[in-house]
Amino acid sequence: MDAYRQRSLHQTAVEQFQRAAELIDIEERYREILTHPKNEVIVNFPVQMDDGRWRMFRGYRIQHNNVLGPYKGGIRFHPDVDLDEVKALAAWMTFKCALVGLPLGGAKGGVTVDPNEHSDDELERIVRRFTHALGNNIGPEHDIPAPDVGTNSRMMDWIMDTFANLSGPANRHQVKGVVTGKSVACGGSLGREEATGQGVLYTLRHWCGETGERLDQLSIAVQGFGNVGGHFARLAHDVGCRVITVSDHTGTVTAEKGLDIPELWSWAREHGGIAGFAESAYGLNAEEVSTEAIFTTPVDVFVPAALENQITAPRAVSLDCRLVVEAANGPTTPEGESILERRGIEVIPDVLANAGGVIVSYFEWLQNKSARAWSAEDVDERLRTMLWAANDAVVSARCELACTRREAAYAVALRRLQEVYGSRGIFP
Ligand code: NAD
């Protein structure tokens, strides 16, 4: 097993915020509080399979911190989901919400399951039983899940419907905001589906403004072609970026002059992945390459948008780019990050780069509370304003503290958390 797999992901998350805490003198008691999640809910629940047999599943909901507002964070369906991973993801949500100025705390959930191995009917039963097992551990004013790896708007609709049915007739419609990332028909927000990818692009645009680079001259490689990576690649292609290499769990394709992203998008949605695209009639100029090629293609910007621990030390040595924009959560190992730093490759951290998803989730929650729907333009404009304000705050903290962008992002978040703890106190 590689060294990076043996390291606890939660330990990495703790070390990241502790490094920033050193720079700005965060009081010890707040550091101690933020080192541990407030609640760790683990449920084991039975689900009947299509062939009549029953299988037990394990699900998690980790509530890291709620000093700023209700717990908020996605639900992941993946075979590698475990307590350590969900604890790390929950902690990152606390810092992300604090950084972008949302009145929300941090949480994350997951079920250890491979969604690709189950029929739609089985998935529906798993989602509904998990929601039932969580019971009142979630709620629109308490803890609000959202989609993450392996989950989507349909599953969020099932969570909402199950929770509403358990809430009694008088409350059925008040509890729509128990989950965000729902389909628009079921109370979701326009713009939520693509919000995380859109936010990654806004952050890249902000970097261009800061450095004098031209967005439409950038070449990009994207690891992951799901909700985040797929929408990001599509939107980046639309504004003139050359998306040269894209990978997902089925394969990696490249085209020196830039991939035809709309064709790749249609192919991947129809075939469940990008494998086979290069050999198809739609993959003109595209070439299927090895999995590792995503980490060696010469590009201006590398965008990891799949899973954590992808930029390991050897891959950090081989990456041929000037900037890494972390669309995924935790894609860079600490060893990988030190190498990138030594090589002068800038990293825009996950808590900033992928915050567009939780920002538009917050907008969805507000719309559900007021029973009003905002226009797509309204959502987009507010998303851009919030994200750019957070980017501005990180850039000035970085100048003030002479540190990395990640440390600066955590410094902004920690100052906000410390201020609120300082005013509210710790009771009892
Ligand atoms: P998704 O399930 O929609 O897509 C995941 C993608 O990663 C798929 O294309 C899959 O094929 C690919 N993948 C998996 N293993 C891979 C591998 N070894 N190599 C290459 N590709 C691989 O998930 P998503 O919602 O797009 O989430 C991706 C990342 O973004 C995660 O880290 C998630 O926590 C983070 N994120 C998601 C959201 C959101 O709104 N969905 C918000 C913030 C952050």
Coordinates of C-alpha atoms and ligand atoms in Angstrom, one line a residue:
M1 CA 0.0 0.0 0.0
D2 CA 1.3 3.5 -0.9
A3 CA 2.3 5.7 2.1
Y4 CA -0.4 8.2 1.2
R5 CA -3.2 5.6 1.6
Q6 CA -2.0 4.8 5.1
R7 CA -2.3 8.4 6.3
S8 CA -5.6 9.4 7.8
L9 CA -7.5 11.9 5.6
H10 CA -9.0 13.5 8.7
Q11 CA -5.5 14.0 10.1
T12 CA -4.6 15.8 6.8
A13 CA -7.7 18.0 7.2
V14 CA -6.7 18.8 10.8
E15 CA -3.1 19.6 9.9
Q16 CA -4.3 22.0 7.1
F17 CA -6.3 24.2 9.5
Q18 CA -3.7 24.0 12.3
R19 CA -1.0 25.4 9.9
A20 CA -3.2 28.4 9.3
A21 CA -4.1 28.7 12.9
E22 CA -0.4 29.0 13.8
L23 CA -0.1 32.0 11.4
I24 CA -3.0 34.0 13.0
D25 CA -2.9 33.0 16.6
I26 CA -6.2 31.2 16.9
E27 CA -6.9 30.4 20.6
E28 CA -6.1 26.8 21.7
R29 CA -9.7 26.1 22.8
Y30 CA -11.1 26.8 19.3
R31 CA -8.4 24.7 17.7
E32 CA -9.3 21.8 20.0
I33 CA -13.0 22.2 19.2
L34 CA -12.4 22.2 15.5
T35 CA -10.2 19.2 15.6
H36 CA -13.1 16.9 16.4
P37 CA -16.6 16.5 14.8
K38 CA -19.5 17.3 17.2
N39 CA -21.5 14.2 16.3
E40 CA -20.7 11.0 14.5
V41 CA -23.8 9.1 13.4
I42 CA -23.3 5.6 12.0
V43 CA -26.2 3.5 10.9
N44 CA -26.5 -0.1 9.6
F45 CA -29.6 -0.8 7.7
P46 CA -31.1 -3.6 5.7
V47 CA -32.3 -3.3 2.0
Q48 CA -34.0 -5.9 -0.1
M49 CA -32.3 -6.5 -3.5
D50 CA -34.1 -7.2 -6.7
D51 CA -33.5 -10.9 -6.4
G52 CA -35.3 -11.0 -3.1
R53 CA -32.2 -11.3 -0.9
W54 CA -31.5 -8.8 1.9
R55 CA -28.2 -6.9 2.3
M56 CA -26.9 -4.8 5.1
F57 CA -25.4 -1.4 4.3
R58 CA -23.4 1.0 6.5
G59 CA -24.1 4.8 6.3
Y60 CA -22.5 7.8 8.0
R61 CA -23.5 11.3 8.9
I62 CA -20.7 13.3 10.5
Q63 CA -21.7 16.7 11.9
H64 CA -18.5 18.6 12.3
N65 CA -19.5 22.1 13.5
N66 CA -22.7 24.2 13.6
V67 CA -21.6 27.5 15.3
L68 CA -22.4 29.4 12.1
G69 CA -25.7 27.7 11.3
P70 CA -27.3 24.4 10.4
Y71 CA -24.9 21.5 9.4
K72 CA -24.5 21.3 5.7
G73 CA -22.7 18.9 3.4
G74 CA -23.1 16.2 0.7
I75 CA -23.8 12.5 0.8
R76 CA -21.4 10.2 -1.0
F77 CA -22.2 6.8 -2.4
H78 CA -18.8 5.0 -3.1
P79 CA -17.3 1.6 -2.1
D80 CA -14.4 3.4 -0.3
V81 CA -16.6 5.5 2.0
D82 CA -15.4 5.1 5.7
L83 CA -15.5 7.0 8.9
D84 CA -12.1 8.7 8.4
E85 CA -13.0 10.0 4.9
V86 CA -16.4 11.3 6.0
K87 CA -14.9 13.1 9.0
A88 CA -12.4 14.8 6.8
L89 CA -15.0 15.9 4.3
A90 CA -17.3 17.2 7.1
A91 CA -14.4 19.3 8.5
W92 CA -13.7 20.8 5.1
M93 CA -17.4 21.8 4.8
T94 CA -17.1 23.9 8.1
F95 CA -14.1 25.8 6.7
K96 CA -15.7 26.2 3.3
C97 CA -18.9 27.7 4.6
A98 CA -17.0 30.0 6.9
L99 CA -14.7 31.1 4.1
V100 CA -17.4 32.1 1.7
G101 CA -19.5 33.7 4.5
L102 CA -22.5 31.3 4.6
P103 CA -24.6 31.0 7.8
L104 CA -24.1 27.3 7.7
G105 CA -21.9 24.7 9.5
G106 CA -20.1 21.6 8.2
A107 CA -21.2 18.0 7.8
K108 CA -20.9 15.1 5.4
G109 CA -22.5 11.7 4.9
G110 CA -22.0 8.6 2.9
V111 CA -22.9 5.0 2.3
T112 CA -20.3 2.4 1.6
V113 CA -21.8 1.2 -1.7
D114 CA -20.9 1.1 -5.4
P115 CA -23.9 2.7 -7.1
N116 CA -22.9 1.3 -10.4
E117 CA -23.6 -2.2 -9.1
H118 CA -27.3 -1.5 -8.3
S119 CA -30.5 -1.1 -10.3
D120 CA -32.4 2.2 -10.0
D121 CA -35.0 0.4 -7.8
E122 CA -32.3 -0.9 -5.5
L123 CA -30.7 2.5 -5.3
E124 CA -34.1 4.1 -4.4
R125 CA -34.6 1.6 -1.6
I126 CA -31.0 2.2 -0.3
V127 CA -31.6 6.0 -0.3
R128 CA -34.9 5.8 1.4
R129 CA -33.8 3.3 4.0
F130 CA -30.7 5.4 4.7
T131 CA -32.9 8.5 5.1
H132 CA -35.2 6.6 7.4
A133 CA -32.3 5.4 9.5
L134 CA -30.9 8.9 9.9
G135 CA -34.3 10.0 11.1
N136 CA -34.2 13.4 13.0
N137 CA -30.4 13.6 12.7
I138 CA -31.2 15.6 9.5
G139 CA -33.7 18.4 9.1
P140 CA -34.1 21.7 7.3
E141 CA -33.0 23.7 10.4
H142 CA -30.6 21.1 11.7
D143 CA -28.6 19.3 9.0
I144 CA -29.1 19.6 5.3
P145 CA -27.5 17.0 2.9
A146 CA -26.8 17.5 -0.8
P147 CA -25.3 15.5 -3.7
D148 CA -21.7 14.4 -3.8
V149 CA -19.8 11.6 -5.5
G150 CA -22.1 8.9 -6.7
T151 CA -25.4 10.7 -5.8
N152 CA -27.6 13.1 -7.9
S153 CA -30.7 15.2 -7.9
R154 CA -33.0 12.1 -8.2
M155 CA -31.6 10.7 -5.0
M156 CA -32.0 14.1 -3.3
D157 CA -35.7 14.0 -4.4
W158 CA -36.1 10.6 -2.7
I159 CA -34.5 11.9 0.5
M160 CA -36.8 14.9 0.5
D161 CA -39.9 12.7 -0.2
T162 CA -39.0 10.1 2.4
F163 CA -38.3 12.8 5.0
A164 CA -41.6 14.6 4.1
N165 CA -43.6 11.4 4.5
L166 CA -42.1 10.8 7.9
S167 CA -42.8 14.4 9.0
G168 CA -46.6 14.2 9.2
P169 CA -49.2 15.9 6.9
A170 CA -49.0 19.4 8.4
N171 CA -45.3 19.7 7.9
R172 CA -44.9 17.9 4.5
H173 CA -44.3 21.1 2.5
Q174 CA -42.3 22.9 5.2
V175 CA -39.5 20.3 5.1
K176 CA -38.5 20.6 1.4
G177 CA -35.3 22.3 2.5
V178 CA -34.2 19.2 4.3
V179 CA -31.9 18.5 1.3
T180 CA -30.5 20.6 -1.5
G181 CA -29.5 19.7 -5.0
K182 CA -33.1 18.4 -5.7
S183 CA -34.5 18.5 -9.3
V184 CA -36.0 21.8 -10.2
A185 CA -39.4 20.2 -10.5
C186 CA -39.2 19.1 -6.8
G187 CA -38.0 22.4 -5.4
G188 CA -34.4 22.5 -6.5
S189 CA -32.7 25.7 -7.7
L190 CA -32.0 26.7 -11.3
G191 CA -28.2 26.6 -11.6
R192 CA -27.5 24.1 -8.8
E193 CA -26.7 21.2 -11.1
E194 CA -23.7 23.0 -12.7
A195 CA -23.0 25.3 -9.7
T196 CA -19.8 23.6 -8.5
G197 CA -18.3 23.5 -12.0
Q198 CA -19.4 27.1 -12.7
G199 CA -17.8 28.1 -9.4
V200 CA -14.5 26.5 -10.4
L201 CA -14.6 28.5 -13.6
Y202 CA -15.3 31.7 -11.7
T203 CA -12.4 31.1 -9.5
L204 CA -10.2 30.4 -12.5
R205 CA -11.5 33.7 -14.0
H206 CA -10.6 35.5 -10.8
W207 CA -7.1 34.1 -11.0
C208 CA -6.8 35.3 -14.6
G209 CA -7.8 38.8 -13.4
E210 CA -5.2 38.7 -10.6
T211 CA -2.3 37.4 -12.8
G212 CA -3.1 39.0 -16.1
E213 CA -3.7 35.7 -17.9
R214 CA -6.3 35.3 -20.6
L215 CA -8.9 32.7 -19.9
D216 CA -9.5 31.8 -23.5
Q217 CA -5.8 31.1 -24.0
L218 CA -5.5 28.5 -21.3
S219 CA -5.1 24.7 -21.9
I220 CA -6.6 22.5 -19.3
A221 CA -6.6 18.8 -18.1
V222 CA -9.6 17.6 -16.1
Q223 CA -9.6 14.5 -13.9
G224 CA -13.2 13.3 -13.4
F225 CA -16.1 13.9 -15.8
G226 CA -19.0 13.7 -13.4
N227 CA -21.1 16.5 -12.0
V228 CA -18.2 18.8 -11.2
G229 CA -15.6 17.9 -13.8
G230 CA -18.1 17.4 -16.6
H231 CA -19.8 20.8 -16.1
F232 CA -16.5 22.6 -15.5
A233 CA -15.1 21.1 -18.8
R234 CA -18.2 22.0 -20.7
L235 CA -18.3 25.6 -19.4
A236 CA -14.5 26.1 -19.8
H237 CA -14.8 24.9 -23.4
D238 CA -17.7 27.3 -24.0
V239 CA -15.5 30.3 -23.0
G240 CA -12.7 29.2 -25.3
C241 CA -10.3 27.2 -23.1
R242 CA -8.7 24.2 -24.8
V243 CA -9.6 21.2 -22.7
I244 CA -6.8 18.8 -23.8
T245 CA -7.1 15.7 -21.6
V246 CA -10.0 14.3 -19.7
S247 CA -10.2 11.2 -17.5
D248 CA -12.8 9.3 -15.6
H249 CA -13.0 5.9 -13.9
T250 CA -13.4 4.2 -17.4
G251 CA -10.6 5.8 -19.3
T252 CA -8.5 8.9 -20.4
V253 CA -8.8 10.8 -23.7
T254 CA -6.6 13.5 -25.2
A255 CA -6.5 15.8 -28.2
E256 CA -3.6 18.2 -28.6
K257 CA -5.8 20.9 -30.3
G258 CA -8.5 20.4 -27.6
L259 CA -11.3 17.8 -27.2
D260 CA -14.8 18.3 -28.6
I261 CA -16.3 18.6 -25.1
P262 CA -20.0 18.7 -26.1
E263 CA -19.5 15.4 -28.1
L264 CA -17.6 13.8 -25.2
W265 CA -20.3 15.0 -22.8
S266 CA -23.1 13.3 -24.8
W267 CA -21.0 10.1 -25.2
A268 CA -20.2 9.8 -21.5
R269 CA -23.8 10.4 -20.5
E270 CA -25.0 7.8 -22.9
H271 CA -22.3 5.2 -22.3
G272 CA -21.7 5.6 -18.6
G273 CA -18.2 6.9 -19.1
I274 CA -15.7 8.2 -21.6
A275 CA -14.2 4.8 -22.6
G276 CA -14.8 4.1 -26.3
F277 CA -15.1 7.7 -27.3
A278 CA -11.8 8.0 -29.1
E279 CA -12.6 5.0 -31.3
S280 CA -16.1 6.2 -32.1
A281 CA -17.2 8.3 -35.1
Y282 CA -17.6 11.2 -32.6
G283 CA -14.1 11.1 -31.3
L284 CA -12.3 12.7 -34.3
N285 CA -8.8 13.8 -33.3
A286 CA -9.2 12.2 -29.8
E287 CA -6.8 9.5 -28.7
E288 CA -7.2 7.1 -25.8
V289 CA -4.2 7.2 -23.5
S290 CA -3.0 5.6 -20.2
T291 CA -4.6 6.6 -16.9
E292 CA -1.4 8.2 -15.7
A293 CA -1.4 10.5 -18.8
I294 CA -3.7 12.9 -17.0
F295 CA -0.8 13.7 -14.7
T296 CA 1.8 14.2 -17.4
T297 CA 0.0 16.1 -20.2
P298 CA 1.6 19.6 -20.7
V299 CA -1.2 22.1 -19.9
D300 CA -1.5 25.5 -18.2
V301 CA -4.1 24.3 -15.6
F302 CA -4.7 20.9 -14.0
V303 CA -8.2 20.4 -12.5
P304 CA -8.6 17.4 -10.3
A305 CA -12.4 16.8 -10.1
A306 CA -12.7 13.1 -9.0
L307 CA -11.6 11.9 -5.5
E308 CA -9.1 12.7 -2.8
N309 CA -5.4 11.7 -2.6
Q310 CA -4.8 11.9 -6.4
I311 CA -1.8 14.3 -6.5
T312 CA 0.7 12.1 -4.7
A313 CA 4.4 12.9 -4.5
P314 CA 5.4 11.1 -7.7
R315 CA 2.5 12.6 -9.6
A316 CA 3.4 16.1 -8.2
V317 CA 6.8 15.5 -9.7
S318 CA 5.4 14.6 -13.1
L319 CA 2.6 17.2 -13.4
D320 CA 3.4 19.6 -16.3
C321 CA 1.2 22.6 -15.4
R322 CA 1.4 26.1 -13.9
L323 CA -1.7 26.0 -11.8
V324 CA -3.8 23.3 -9.9
V325 CA -7.4 24.2 -9.2
E326 CA -8.8 21.7 -6.7
A327 CA -12.4 21.1 -7.9
A328 CA -12.4 17.8 -5.9
N329 CA -12.2 17.7 -2.1
G330 CA -8.7 16.8 -0.8
P331 CA -7.2 15.8 -4.1
T332 CA -3.6 16.7 -3.1
T333 CA -1.7 14.8 -0.5
P334 CA 0.5 16.8 1.9
E335 CA 3.6 15.3 0.3
G336 CA 2.3 16.2 -3.1
E337 CA 1.6 19.7 -2.0
S338 CA 5.1 20.3 -0.7
I339 CA 6.5 19.2 -4.1
L340 CA 4.1 21.5 -6.0
E341 CA 5.2 24.3 -3.7
R342 CA 8.9 23.7 -4.3
R343 CA 8.2 23.5 -8.1
G344 CA 6.4 26.9 -8.0
I345 CA 3.1 25.4 -9.1
E346 CA 0.2 27.4 -7.6
V347 CA -2.7 25.6 -5.9
I348 CA -6.1 27.1 -5.5
P349 CA -7.5 25.0 -2.6
D350 CA -10.7 23.0 -2.6
V351 CA -12.4 25.0 0.1
L352 CA -12.4 28.0 -2.2
A353 CA -12.4 26.4 -5.7
N354 CA -15.4 24.1 -5.3
A355 CA -17.5 26.3 -2.9
G356 CA -19.9 27.1 -5.8
G357 CA -21.9 24.0 -5.0
V358 CA -22.6 24.9 -1.3
I359 CA -23.3 28.5 -2.2
V360 CA -26.1 27.6 -4.6
S361 CA -27.3 24.9 -2.2
Y362 CA -27.7 27.8 0.3
F363 CA -29.7 29.7 -2.4
E364 CA -31.9 26.6 -2.9
W365 CA -32.5 26.5 0.9
L366 CA -33.5 30.2 0.9
Q367 CA -35.8 29.7 -2.0
N368 CA -37.5 26.7 -0.2
K369 CA -37.9 28.8 3.0
S370 CA -39.6 31.6 1.1
A371 CA -41.5 29.3 -1.4
R372 CA -40.1 31.5 -4.2
A373 CA -38.0 30.5 -7.3
W374 CA -35.1 32.7 -8.4
S375 CA -34.2 33.1 -12.1
A376 CA -31.1 31.4 -13.5
E377 CA -29.5 34.9 -14.0
D378 CA -30.2 35.9 -10.4
V379 CA -28.6 32.6 -9.1
D380 CA -25.5 33.0 -11.3
E381 CA -24.9 36.7 -10.5
R382 CA -25.2 36.1 -6.7
L383 CA -22.9 33.0 -7.0
R384 CA -20.2 35.0 -8.8
T385 CA -20.4 37.9 -6.4
M386 CA -20.1 35.6 -3.3
L387 CA -17.3 33.6 -4.8
W388 CA -15.3 36.6 -6.0
A389 CA -15.6 38.2 -2.6
A390 CA -14.1 35.0 -1.1
N391 CA -11.4 35.0 -3.7
D392 CA -10.6 38.6 -2.9
A393 CA -10.4 37.8 0.8
V394 CA -8.0 34.9 0.2
V395 CA -5.8 37.1 -2.1
S396 CA -5.5 39.8 0.6
A397 CA -4.9 37.3 3.4
R398 CA -2.2 35.8 1.4
C399 CA -0.5 39.2 0.9
E400 CA -0.9 40.0 4.6
L401 CA 0.4 36.7 5.9
A402 CA 2.9 35.8 3.1
C403 CA 1.6 32.3 2.9
T404 CA 0.1 29.8 0.5
R405 CA -3.5 30.2 -0.9
R406 CA -4.6 27.2 1.2
E407 CA -3.2 28.7 4.4
A408 CA -4.8 32.1 3.5
A409 CA -8.2 30.4 2.8
Y410 CA -8.1 28.7 6.2
A411 CA -7.0 31.9 7.9
V412 CA -10.1 33.8 6.6
A413 CA -12.3 30.9 7.7
L414 CA -10.8 30.6 11.1
R415 CA -11.0 34.3 11.9
R416 CA -14.7 34.2 11.1
L417 CA -15.2 31.1 13.3
Q418 CA -13.2 32.6 16.1
E419 CA -15.1 35.8 16.0
V420 CA -18.5 34.0 16.3
Y421 CA -17.2 31.7 19.1
G422 CA -15.7 34.8 20.9
S423 CA -19.1 36.6 20.8
R424 CA -21.3 33.6 21.6
G425 CA -19.0 31.9 24.1
I426 CA -18.9 28.2 24.7
F427 CA -21.9 27.0 26.7
P428 CA -22.5 25.3 29.1
Ligands
NAD1 P1 -19.5 12.4 -9.6 O1 -19.8 11.1 -9.0 O2 -20.6 13.1 -10.3 O3 -18.3 12.3 -10.5 C1 -17.0 11.7 -10.1 C2 -16.2 11.5 -11.4 O4 -14.9 11.1 -11.0 C3 -16.7 10.5 -12.3 O5 -16.6 11.0 -13.7 C4 -15.9 9.3 -12.1 O6 -15.8 8.5 -13.3 C5 -14.5 10.0 -11.8 N1 -13.6 9.1 -11.2 C6 -13.7 8.3 -10.2 N2 -12.5 7.7 -9.9 C7 -11.6 8.1 -10.8 C8 -10.3 7.9 -11.0 N3 -9.6 7.0 -10.3 N4 -9.7 8.5 -12.1 C9 -10.4 9.4 -12.8 N5 -11.7 9.7 -12.6 C10 -12.3 9.1 -11.6 O7 -19.0 13.3 -8.3 P2 -18.9 14.9 -8.3 O8 -20.1 15.3 -7.6 O9 -18.5 15.4 -9.6 O10 -17.7 15.1 -7.2 C11 -16.3 15.1 -7.6 C12 -15.5 15.8 -6.5 O11 -16.0 17.1 -6.3 C13 -15.5 15.1 -5.2 O12 -14.3 15.3 -4.5 C14 -16.6 15.9 -4.4 O13 -16.5 15.8 -3.0 C15 -16.3 17.3 -4.9 N6 -17.4 18.2 -4.8 C16 -18.7 17.9 -5.4 C17 -19.7 18.9 -5.2 C18 -21.0 18.7 -5.9 O14 -21.8 19.7 -5.9 N7 -21.3 17.6 -6.5 C19 -19.4 20.1 -4.6 C20 -18.2 20.3 -4.0 C21 -17.2 19.4 -4.2

